[in-house]
Amino acid sequence: MSEATAQHSHDEADSHHVAATNTGIPNKKLAMWAFLASDCMFFGTLISTHLIYRRVNPDVVIDGNVVPVTSIFDIELTSASTFILLMSSLTMALTVSAMHKHNVKAARWFLLSTIFFGSLFIGAQVYEFNHFVHNEAHPLTLTNTIFGSTFYVLTGTHGVHVLIGLIWLTTWYFYSFSPKFNEENVMDIEVTGLYWHFVDIVWILIFPLVYILEYI
Amino acid sequence: MANGTTTTIPHDSGHDAEHDKPQRSFFRLVQRPQQGCHPVIDWLTTVDHKKIGIMYGAFALLFLLVGGVEALMIRAQLFLPENDFVTARLYNQLFTMHGTTMIFLAVMPLNAAFFNYMMILQIGARDVAFPRLNAFSLWSFVAGAVLINLSWFWEAFHGGWFGYAPLSTKDYNPGMGADFWILSLQILGVASLAASFNFITTILNMRAPGLKMMRMPVFTWMTLITSFLIILAFPAITIALVELMFDRHFGTHFFDATFGGKPILWQHLFWIFGHPEVYILILPAMGIVSEVLPTFSRKPLFGYPLIVMSGAFIGFLGFAVWSHHMFTVGLGVVATTAFSLMTMLIAIPTGVKIFNWIGTLWGGKIHFTTPMLYSLGFIWMFMMGGFTGIMHSSVPVDHQQQDSYFVVAHFHYVLIGGALFALFSGIYYWMPKMSGKLMNETWGKISFWIMFFGFNLAFFPMHLLGMAGMPRRTHTYLGDMGWNEWNMWSTAGAMILGVGIGSAVVQVVYTWAKGKKCGMDPWDARTLEWATANPPKDYNFARIPEINARDQVWANKYGKPEEKSGPGEPEPHGIHMPDRSWYPMSASFGLFMVGLGMVFHKQNFLGWDHTLEMVYIGGGILLLSIYLWALEGPRGYHVHPEED
């Protein structure tokens, strides 16, 4: 009974028997895909709220003055942080790939770089928010314009997703030193990777639709 | 499973010896309950889908009665013109809470009870894909339900179950009622979403060998479609509620017209959730009826592929018709025409289903048992509701009927005559499987006829009231409008319906306690759940069955030789069952505390001034529970079933 027993111990009932699932996809991965499907709808709702309100209210009026959004935005910084987030997707892919090759050491380094890039992105977002709010000429806050309301809630929700991803990745980083960390966790990290890639992809939508569109 | 495939997976030595012992870990806060623990602890920490299903059902019936009392108070108020049984404010709270309770706390969890209990058995699985997540769904539902009903002790929401902004914004609804409502719905949303991820994974991945998609029982199909509807529709209301909460508490302007916000955004977001929600409520009912009719007609379901596909088509169209709730808003000719046409399209798959059900009955040897009566009642009353639905899909007609009692009649025919009658059909049909005991047929039939009569007496006159111009949600009315008589009949009917539902609930409780025991297949039924013991063992199936036919149990009894199947492979190492866990419950409790703390934000809660602390503590409990949950693993124990 030994091997069959041990095999079950780290997973929900039978989920890692890839061959045993009807679709051939492990349970955790399929559940993550289902979660991401609903997350698409979360972000879809927020992005459409922002775009529709942007179209309805072409002027951003702060303290009685029409303020072009481009004078508030810092497109260079955001472009840089977008690039950094993309890089984190690359290192995440490398993490998963290293895990598949059973190279835990390399995976750990790639994991750490993903955390580093992700943190840089979050740092840039915190700086950006702070910068916008304390913009001396025309501060953009959550409450002074509808643009501020939709912008901060949308990008803030994305930021929360990144933050959850960072907590998750950091947990993996420390857990990877545990003796219980074994090859069964390869799939778990792959699932975390799916989440991380999704968060990046959403940003790839937000960046042109919320930022670049203002410059066109 | 072949033993050879497992040898490549390395594991730390000593793991096996550790396996069946209580867990010892640095992170262990509480003893993980083992086999033979106290029954109360067993139910609180269970990860067994059957116990979870039973608890869903019990809570749903409880809240059905709560919502019913709210409904009867509404009807009592409308019994006489210029009545002052309740105040206008309480009346508004009553219809708000009645709608919210019935949809989210009664019909959806009653559906979930059968999803949990029956769907797993129907696909020949041992449990859902994530048993602890399943328990988390249940306890989050309980947390949300308790939170929203707590609001009665402070201030219940009085803005309608649709919560239209700006009626629900701070300016027009300054009290805590709206906050209770918003946060409870968010928690209930978490519960529904988590359950749906679980069911989708379970159905797609964990079917018994040979159970192809097009061999799945229709109820399982409807569970799958409903789960997809939930994961795609709930995010819209979640975001709408987030936006409303930000407007109320953090000064944003999503629904604030002075800053360029548009209240109509709420309506769009609400109904793009709200219309699929209608199908979330009715598709499982259609699934139940599609199980009951063939069983008691002694015939296979007529047009199985069409029933399945029309279910999927209804689910798909459900997302394309939301604006028919907004015909009178003034969206313009193109939009209303498009949504009118899309809405009329839904009549096609629905009609297909109804004709298939009639085709199932046609030439069958019909047994008029209680579940069959409820299912037949469903077809008749759902058709009634469907016909008035077609009337609403016509824009000019809808302009007349909007916000009149005609609409109330329509959706009660769909949701009581439809969903609730089908659910009672399911209760009477599946009770032998869930409790091992048969419900009393005579009493069941009496209850059915009381319900059927009371329901039609209560809601048919509302069509007439609506056509006579009586508006919805009105607290009272003058005596010379010509509405008095029908309102009296309607209230009398509602009381009779209440007696009928109450008697059925009493029967459920009585059967559970003292019912007559029965065999594993008392109805001579068709699908896989009837191949298990009565009630099923923890592991459901001693051997996972192999499937060669759509109605395997029927095929084994009466089918062609090539469709019959053997008992399946025995498990070489015994059956692995996951352990119980405290953490789903504690995580839900954390969620509840976060919600409660946010409702009482800046208010005094039972002498506690700093309720923001409660949010932090609740969040901490939630986060800690998630970590402990992840670290404890499902672990588990082995069962070696004596074959029965």
Tab-separated table of C-alpha atoms in Angstrom, chain B residues 140-502:
chain	number	residue	atom	x	y	z
B	140	SER	CA	-19.225	30.881	3.284
B	141	PHE	CA	-22.821	30.540	2.191
B	142	VAL	CA	-23.805	30.175	5.854
B	143	ALA	CA	-21.659	33.198	6.768
B	144	GLY	CA	-23.279	35.352	4.085
B	145	ALA	CA	-26.755	34.152	5.013
B	146	VAL	CA	-26.234	34.877	8.704
B	147	LEU	CA	-24.754	38.291	7.932
B	148	ILE	CA	-27.656	39.417	5.769
B	149	ASN	CA	-30.256	38.196	8.253
B	150	LEU	CA	-28.389	39.876	11.118
B	151	SER	CA	-29.356	43.119	9.407
B	152	TRP	CA	-32.897	42.722	10.793
B	153	PHE	CA	-31.485	43.535	14.229
B	154	TRP	CA	-30.044	46.834	13.041
B	155	GLU	CA	-31.442	47.936	9.733
B	156	ALA	CA	-32.494	45.742	6.835
B	157	PHE	CA	-31.880	47.020	3.340
B	158	HIS	CA	-34.857	48.707	1.701
B	159	GLY	CA	-33.786	49.088	-1.908
B	160	GLY	CA	-35.122	46.022	-3.681
B	161	TRP	CA	-33.212	42.818	-4.439
B	162	PHE	CA	-31.873	44.627	-7.552
B	163	GLY	CA	-30.408	47.414	-5.393
B	164	TYR	CA	-30.718	50.015	-8.147
B	165	ALA	CA	-28.306	52.928	-7.817
B	166	PRO	CA	-28.829	55.735	-6.895
B	167	LEU	CA	-31.528	54.360	-4.574
B	168	SER	CA	-28.802	52.310	-2.925
B	169	THR	CA	-26.177	55.071	-2.738
B	170	LYS	CA	-25.360	56.967	0.428
B	171	ASP	CA	-27.566	59.948	-0.435
B	172	TYR	CA	-30.756	57.945	-0.683
B	173	ASN	CA	-29.905	55.014	1.550
B	174	PRO	CA	-27.660	56.349	4.289
B	175	GLY	CA	-28.093	53.575	6.856
B	176	MET	CA	-26.238	50.311	7.303
B	177	GLY	CA	-28.888	48.253	5.495
B	178	ALA	CA	-27.241	48.650	2.106
B	179	ASP	CA	-23.826	47.771	3.546
B	180	PHE	CA	-25.208	44.579	5.065
B	181	TRP	CA	-26.705	43.729	1.705
B	182	ILE	CA	-23.580	44.555	-0.335
B	183	LEU	CA	-21.161	42.628	1.861
B	184	SER	CA	-23.407	39.604	2.336
B	185	LEU	CA	-23.875	39.313	-1.403
B	186	GLN	CA	-20.098	39.460	-1.862
B	187	ILE	CA	-19.607	36.626	0.609
B	188	LEU	CA	-22.402	34.605	-1.002
B	189	GLY	CA	-20.706	35.286	-4.337
B	190	VAL	CA	-17.432	33.853	-3.028
B	191	ALA	CA	-19.343	30.746	-1.953
B	192	SER	CA	-21.034	30.308	-5.340
B	193	LEU	CA	-17.857	30.931	-7.328
B	194	ALA	CA	-15.772	28.512	-5.270
B	195	ALA	CA	-18.463	25.851	-5.590
B	196	SER	CA	-18.650	26.356	-9.346
B	197	PHE	CA	-14.900	26.015	-9.927
B	198	ASN	CA	-15.155	22.803	-7.966
B	199	PHE	CA	-18.117	21.385	-9.881
B	200	ILE	CA	-16.700	22.275	-13.299
B	201	THR	CA	-13.466	20.493	-12.444
B	202	THR	CA	-15.321	17.550	-10.959
B	203	ILE	CA	-17.647	17.025	-13.904
B	204	LEU	CA	-15.042	17.498	-16.593
B	205	ASN	CA	-12.346	15.463	-14.863
B	206	MET	CA	-13.757	12.866	-12.543
B	207	ARG	CA	-16.381	10.936	-14.455
B	208	ALA	CA	-16.407	7.148	-14.173
B	209	PRO	CA	-14.699	5.265	-17.007
B	210	GLY	CA	-16.888	5.213	-20.089
B	211	LEU	CA	-19.113	8.055	-18.925
B	212	LYS	CA	-18.698	10.251	-21.967
B	213	MET	CA	-20.119	13.751	-21.943
B	214	MET	CA	-23.100	12.691	-24.008
B	215	ARG	CA	-23.814	9.849	-21.608
B	216	MET	CA	-24.008	12.161	-18.606
B	217	PRO	CA	-27.366	12.427	-16.854
B	218	VAL	CA	-29.190	15.631	-17.745
B	219	PHE	CA	-29.065	16.855	-14.151
B	220	THR	CA	-25.269	16.650	-14.256
B	221	TRP	CA	-25.284	18.507	-17.558
B	222	MET	CA	-27.409	21.259	-16.081
B	223	THR	CA	-25.059	21.448	-13.091
B	224	LEU	CA	-22.171	21.988	-15.483
B	225	ILE	CA	-23.975	24.667	-17.478
B	226	THR	CA	-25.185	26.388	-14.306
B	227	SER	CA	-21.641	26.405	-12.923
B	228	PHE	CA	-20.386	28.059	-16.075
B	229	LEU	CA	-23.161	30.632	-15.835
B	230	ILE	CA	-22.164	31.362	-12.245
B	231	ILE	CA	-18.466	31.870	-12.948
B	232	LEU	CA	-19.214	34.145	-15.890
B	233	ALA	CA	-22.147	36.105	-14.450
B	234	PHE	CA	-21.202	36.643	-10.812
B	235	PRO	CA	-18.140	38.806	-11.559
B	236	ALA	CA	-20.409	41.481	-13.055
B	237	ILE	CA	-22.382	41.910	-9.850
B	238	THR	CA	-19.250	41.580	-7.746
B	239	ILE	CA	-17.680	44.539	-9.531
B	240	ALA	CA	-20.949	46.480	-9.453
B	241	LEU	CA	-21.113	45.924	-5.695
B	242	VAL	CA	-17.460	46.949	-5.317
B	243	GLU	CA	-18.204	50.149	-7.211
B	244	LEU	CA	-21.283	50.799	-5.091
B	245	MET	CA	-19.309	50.177	-1.912
B	246	PHE	CA	-16.585	52.557	-3.070
B	247	ASP	CA	-19.239	55.162	-3.836
B	248	ARG	CA	-20.779	54.738	-0.422
B	249	HIS	CA	-17.624	54.705	1.648
B	250	PHE	CA	-14.684	56.111	-0.263
B	251	GLY	CA	-16.317	58.958	-2.184
B	252	THR	CA	-15.928	57.660	-5.740
B	253	HIS	CA	-18.460	58.654	-8.397
B	254	PHE	CA	-19.402	55.513	-10.287
B	255	PHE	CA	-23.125	56.187	-9.897
B	256	ASP	CA	-22.947	59.897	-9.158
B	257	ALA	CA	-24.446	61.942	-11.989
B	258	THR	CA	-22.958	65.253	-10.774
B	259	PHE	CA	-19.478	63.965	-11.619
B	260	GLY	CA	-20.476	62.266	-14.874
B	261	GLY	CA	-21.306	58.882	-13.356
B	262	LYS	CA	-24.329	57.067	-14.713
B	263	PRO	CA	-26.857	55.211	-12.600
B	264	ILE	CA	-27.714	53.201	-15.702
B	265	LEU	CA	-24.300	51.542	-15.419
B	266	TRP	CA	-25.664	49.802	-12.331
B	267	GLN	CA	-28.621	48.508	-14.287
B	268	HIS	CA	-26.418	47.129	-17.046
B	269	LEU	CA	-23.996	45.463	-14.648
B	270	PHE	CA	-26.768	44.191	-12.439
B	271	TRP	CA	-28.789	42.625	-15.236
B	272	ILE	CA	-25.852	41.153	-17.098
B	273	PHE	CA	-25.549	39.208	-13.885
B	274	GLY	CA	-29.255	39.154	-13.151
B	275	HIS	CA	-30.514	37.587	-16.306
B	276	PRO	CA	-28.091	34.656	-16.338
B	277	GLU	CA	-29.049	34.334	-12.669
B	278	VAL	CA	-32.592	33.522	-13.786
B	279	TYR	CA	-31.171	30.540	-15.675
B	280	ILE	CA	-28.888	29.697	-12.778
B	281	LEU	CA	-32.106	29.204	-10.835
B	282	ILE	CA	-34.127	27.399	-13.500
B	283	LEU	CA	-31.649	25.150	-15.359
B	284	PRO	CA	-31.083	22.837	-12.351
B	285	ALA	CA	-34.870	22.601	-12.047
B	286	MET	CA	-35.040	21.529	-15.682
B	287	GLY	CA	-32.354	18.960	-14.894
B	288	ILE	CA	-34.371	17.508	-12.026
B	289	VAL	CA	-37.507	17.254	-14.151
B	290	SER	CA	-35.492	15.539	-16.878
B	291	GLU	CA	-34.515	12.884	-14.314
B	292	VAL	CA	-37.951	12.428	-12.766
B	293	LEU	CA	-40.074	12.195	-15.931
B	294	PRO	CA	-38.251	9.241	-17.556
B	295	THR	CA	-38.178	7.332	-14.280
B	296	PHE	CA	-41.916	7.528	-13.774
B	297	SER	CA	-42.807	7.181	-17.451
B	298	ARG	CA	-40.749	3.975	-17.655
B	299	LYS	CA	-39.140	5.331	-20.814
B	300	PRO	CA	-35.778	6.877	-21.663
B	301	LEU	CA	-35.688	10.656	-21.922
B	302	PHE	CA	-36.958	11.657	-25.350
B	303	GLY	CA	-34.448	13.664	-27.387
B	304	TYR	CA	-31.565	13.610	-24.885
B	305	PRO	CA	-29.074	15.453	-27.146
B	306	LEU	CA	-31.623	18.163	-27.846
B	307	ILE	CA	-32.359	18.619	-24.147
B	308	VAL	CA	-28.647	18.996	-23.420
B	309	MET	CA	-27.990	21.347	-26.308
B	310	SER	CA	-31.013	23.496	-25.663
B	311	GLY	CA	-29.813	23.792	-22.057
B	312	ALA	CA	-26.453	25.033	-23.302
B	313	PHE	CA	-28.183	27.343	-25.775
B	314	ILE	CA	-30.379	28.789	-23.020
B	315	GLY	CA	-27.249	29.386	-20.939
B	316	PHE	CA	-25.573	31.130	-23.853
B	317	LEU	CA	-28.592	33.299	-24.704
B	318	GLY	CA	-28.985	34.159	-21.030
B	319	PHE	CA	-26.029	36.521	-21.450
B	320	ALA	CA	-27.484	38.210	-24.525
B	321	VAL	CA	-30.802	39.412	-23.182
B	322	TRP	CA	-30.069	41.450	-20.079
B	323	SER	CA	-31.426	44.698	-21.456
B	324	HIS	CA	-34.951	43.332	-21.718
B	325	HIS	CA	-35.099	44.291	-18.050
B	326	MET	CA	-34.494	47.861	-19.165
B	327	PHE	CA	-36.903	48.317	-22.071
B	328	THR	CA	-38.525	51.291	-20.388
B	329	VAL	CA	-35.207	53.007	-19.624
B	330	GLY	CA	-34.940	54.473	-23.099
B	331	LEU	CA	-31.973	52.676	-24.635
B	332	GLY	CA	-33.098	53.485	-28.158
B	333	VAL	CA	-34.852	51.554	-30.897
B	334	VAL	CA	-31.911	49.485	-32.095
B	335	ALA	CA	-30.961	48.235	-28.654
B	336	THR	CA	-34.501	47.403	-27.568
B	337	THR	CA	-35.277	45.673	-30.858
B	338	ALA	CA	-32.136	43.586	-30.683
B	339	PHE	CA	-32.760	42.571	-27.090
B	340	SER	CA	-36.408	41.915	-27.854
B	341	LEU	CA	-35.476	39.518	-30.662
B	342	MET	CA	-32.810	37.759	-28.591
B	343	THR	CA	-35.307	37.341	-25.772
B	344	MET	CA	-37.883	35.806	-28.063
B	345	LEU	CA	-35.206	33.374	-29.288
B	346	ILE	CA	-35.055	31.820	-25.833
B	347	ALA	CA	-38.555	30.480	-26.407
B	348	ILE	CA	-37.082	28.069	-28.972
B	349	PRO	CA	-34.752	25.998	-26.739
B	350	THR	CA	-37.286	26.224	-23.922
B	351	GLY	CA	-40.021	24.968	-26.209
B	352	VAL	CA	-37.718	22.187	-27.408
B	353	LYS	CA	-37.303	21.073	-23.823
B	354	ILE	CA	-40.993	21.136	-23.089
B	355	PHE	CA	-41.816	19.131	-26.216
B	356	ASN	CA	-39.122	16.638	-25.289
B	357	TRP	CA	-40.637	16.241	-21.838
B	358	ILE	CA	-44.039	15.702	-23.394
B	359	GLY	CA	-42.412	13.259	-25.810
B	360	THR	CA	-41.009	11.422	-22.799
B	361	LEU	CA	-44.467	11.115	-21.317
B	362	TRP	CA	-46.001	10.106	-24.647
B	363	GLY	CA	-46.879	6.428	-24.657
B	364	GLY	CA	-45.146	5.929	-21.334
B	365	LYS	CA	-46.429	3.891	-18.426
B	366	ILE	CA	-46.957	6.882	-16.183
B	367	HIS	CA	-46.779	6.440	-12.415
B	368	PHE	CA	-48.357	9.393	-10.629
B	369	THR	CA	-46.063	9.430	-7.611
B	370	THR	CA	-45.469	12.614	-5.608
B	371	PRO	CA	-42.228	13.540	-7.408
B	372	MET	CA	-43.971	12.948	-10.719
B	373	LEU	CA	-46.856	15.221	-9.698
B	374	TYR	CA	-44.441	17.990	-8.795
B	375	SER	CA	-42.638	17.602	-12.124
B	376	LEU	CA	-45.880	17.673	-14.074
B	377	GLY	CA	-46.920	20.721	-12.059
B	378	PHE	CA	-43.580	22.253	-12.999
B	379	ILE	CA	-44.225	21.788	-16.723
B	380	TRP	CA	-47.664	23.339	-16.543
B	381	MET	CA	-46.719	26.338	-14.424
B	382	PHE	CA	-43.368	26.942	-16.084
B	383	MET	CA	-45.213	27.088	-19.381
B	384	MET	CA	-47.574	29.662	-17.905
B	385	GLY	CA	-44.603	31.730	-16.786
B	386	GLY	CA	-42.972	31.218	-20.168
B	387	PHE	CA	-45.982	32.521	-22.043
B	388	THR	CA	-46.114	35.698	-19.983
B	389	GLY	CA	-42.351	35.917	-20.517
B	390	ILE	CA	-42.882	36.024	-24.262
B	391	MET	CA	-45.341	38.858	-23.664
B	392	HIS	CA	-42.682	40.834	-21.805
B	393	SER	CA	-40.174	40.329	-24.580
B	394	SER	CA	-42.333	42.521	-26.798
B	395	VAL	CA	-41.231	46.090	-26.142
B	396	PRO	CA	-44.616	47.839	-26.498
B	397	VAL	CA	-46.342	45.264	-24.305
B	398	ASP	CA	-43.546	45.518	-21.778
B	399	HIS	CA	-44.080	49.265	-21.578
B	400	GLN	CA	-47.550	48.541	-20.254
B	401	GLN	CA	-46.557	45.744	-17.916
B	402	GLN	CA	-43.330	47.145	-16.508
B	403	ASP	CA	-43.388	47.406	-12.721
B	404	SER	CA	-46.963	46.159	-12.531
B	405	TYR	CA	-48.179	43.089	-10.663
B	406	PHE	CA	-48.215	41.296	-14.015
B	407	VAL	CA	-44.431	41.071	-13.760
B	408	VAL	CA	-44.710	39.748	-10.212
B	409	ALA	CA	-47.109	37.076	-11.451
B	410	HIS	CA	-44.766	36.185	-14.313
B	411	PHE	CA	-41.621	35.600	-12.335
B	412	HIS	CA	-43.364	33.844	-9.490
B	413	TYR	CA	-44.805	31.403	-12.011
B	414	VAL	CA	-41.279	30.813	-13.261
B	415	LEU	CA	-39.519	30.741	-9.910
B	416	ILE	CA	-42.087	29.048	-7.668
B	417	GLY	CA	-44.166	27.196	-10.215
B	418	GLY	CA	-40.950	26.405	-12.032
B	419	ALA	CA	-37.907	26.244	-9.814
B	420	LEU	CA	-39.488	25.485	-6.451
B	421	PHE	CA	-41.900	22.807	-7.689
B	422	ALA	CA	-39.034	21.082	-9.489
B	423	LEU	CA	-36.926	21.305	-6.333
B	424	PHE	CA	-39.710	19.722	-4.296
B	425	SER	CA	-39.935	17.082	-6.990
B	426	GLY	CA	-36.227	16.529	-6.402
B	427	ILE	CA	-36.691	16.369	-2.642
B	428	TYR	CA	-39.402	13.698	-2.874
B	429	TYR	CA	-37.520	11.849	-5.610
B	430	TRP	CA	-34.104	11.769	-3.990
B	431	MET	CA	-35.093	11.606	-0.332
B	432	PRO	CA	-34.819	7.782	-0.329
B	433	LYS	CA	-31.234	8.142	-1.499
B	434	MET	CA	-30.309	10.919	0.910
B	435	SER	CA	-31.919	9.499	4.032
B	436	GLY	CA	-32.511	5.866	3.110
B	437	LYS	CA	-36.154	6.466	3.896
B	438	LEU	CA	-39.221	6.885	1.752
B	439	MET	CA	-41.452	9.942	2.087
B	440	ASN	CA	-45.115	9.242	2.728
B	441	GLU	CA	-46.914	9.255	-0.616
B	442	THR	CA	-50.366	10.206	0.689
B	443	TRP	CA	-49.102	13.157	2.658
B	444	GLY	CA	-46.844	14.144	-0.218
B	445	LYS	CA	-49.798	14.229	-2.607
B	446	ILE	CA	-51.877	16.226	-0.131
B	447	SER	CA	-49.048	18.748	0.205
B	448	PHE	CA	-48.663	18.927	-3.541
B	449	TRP	CA	-52.321	19.714	-4.135
B	450	ILE	CA	-52.380	22.294	-1.337
B	451	MET	CA	-49.280	23.937	-2.825
B	452	PHE	CA	-50.606	23.724	-6.359
B	453	PHE	CA	-53.965	25.204	-5.445
B	454	GLY	CA	-52.550	27.846	-3.109
B	455	PHE	CA	-49.895	28.866	-5.604
B	456	ASN	CA	-52.319	29.387	-8.469
B	457	LEU	CA	-54.764	31.198	-6.227
B	458	ALA	CA	-51.993	33.464	-4.981
B	459	PHE	CA	-50.368	34.347	-8.273
B	460	PHE	CA	-52.918	33.986	-11.035
B	461	PRO	CA	-54.920	37.014	-9.790
B	462	MET	CA	-51.729	39.056	-9.935
B	463	HIS	CA	-51.904	38.914	-13.738
B	464	LEU	CA	-55.337	40.536	-13.484
B	465	LEU	CA	-54.171	43.018	-10.873
B	466	GLY	CA	-51.277	43.996	-13.103
B	467	MET	CA	-53.542	44.481	-16.082
B	468	ALA	CA	-55.829	46.562	-13.871
B	469	GLY	CA	-52.816	48.790	-13.243
B	470	MET	CA	-51.667	47.841	-9.767
B	471	PRO	CA	-47.981	48.733	-9.426
B	472	ARG	CA	-45.307	46.515	-7.851
B	473	ARG	CA	-43.623	47.355	-4.560
B	474	THR	CA	-46.477	49.536	-3.469
B	475	HIS	CA	-46.979	49.696	0.249
B	476	THR	CA	-50.725	50.115	0.059
B	477	TYR	CA	-53.506	51.148	-2.289
B	478	LEU	CA	-56.814	52.996	-2.204
B	479	GLY	CA	-60.058	51.104	-1.863
B	480	ASP	CA	-61.740	52.382	-5.018
B	481	MET	CA	-59.167	51.133	-7.529
B	482	GLY	CA	-60.986	47.845	-8.147
B	483	TRP	CA	-58.073	45.828	-6.747
B	484	ASN	CA	-59.563	44.796	-3.405
B	485	GLU	CA	-61.088	41.459	-4.275
B	486	TRP	CA	-58.175	39.991	-6.189
B	487	ASN	CA	-55.768	41.100	-3.489
B	488	MET	CA	-57.852	39.236	-0.904
B	489	TRP	CA	-57.854	36.080	-3.023
B	490	SER	CA	-54.152	36.436	-3.626
B	491	THR	CA	-53.394	36.779	0.065
B	492	ALA	CA	-55.617	33.796	0.860
B	493	GLY	CA	-53.773	31.797	-1.799
B	494	ALA	CA	-50.413	32.826	-0.358
B	495	MET	CA	-51.470	31.584	3.077
B	496	ILE	CA	-52.574	28.251	1.576
B	497	LEU	CA	-49.281	28.004	-0.328
B	498	GLY	CA	-47.501	28.697	2.952
B	499	VAL	CA	-49.396	25.845	4.606
B	500	GLY	CA	-48.497	23.560	1.698
B	501	ILE	CA	-44.776	24.392	1.803
B	502	GLY	CA	-44.759	24.219	5.594
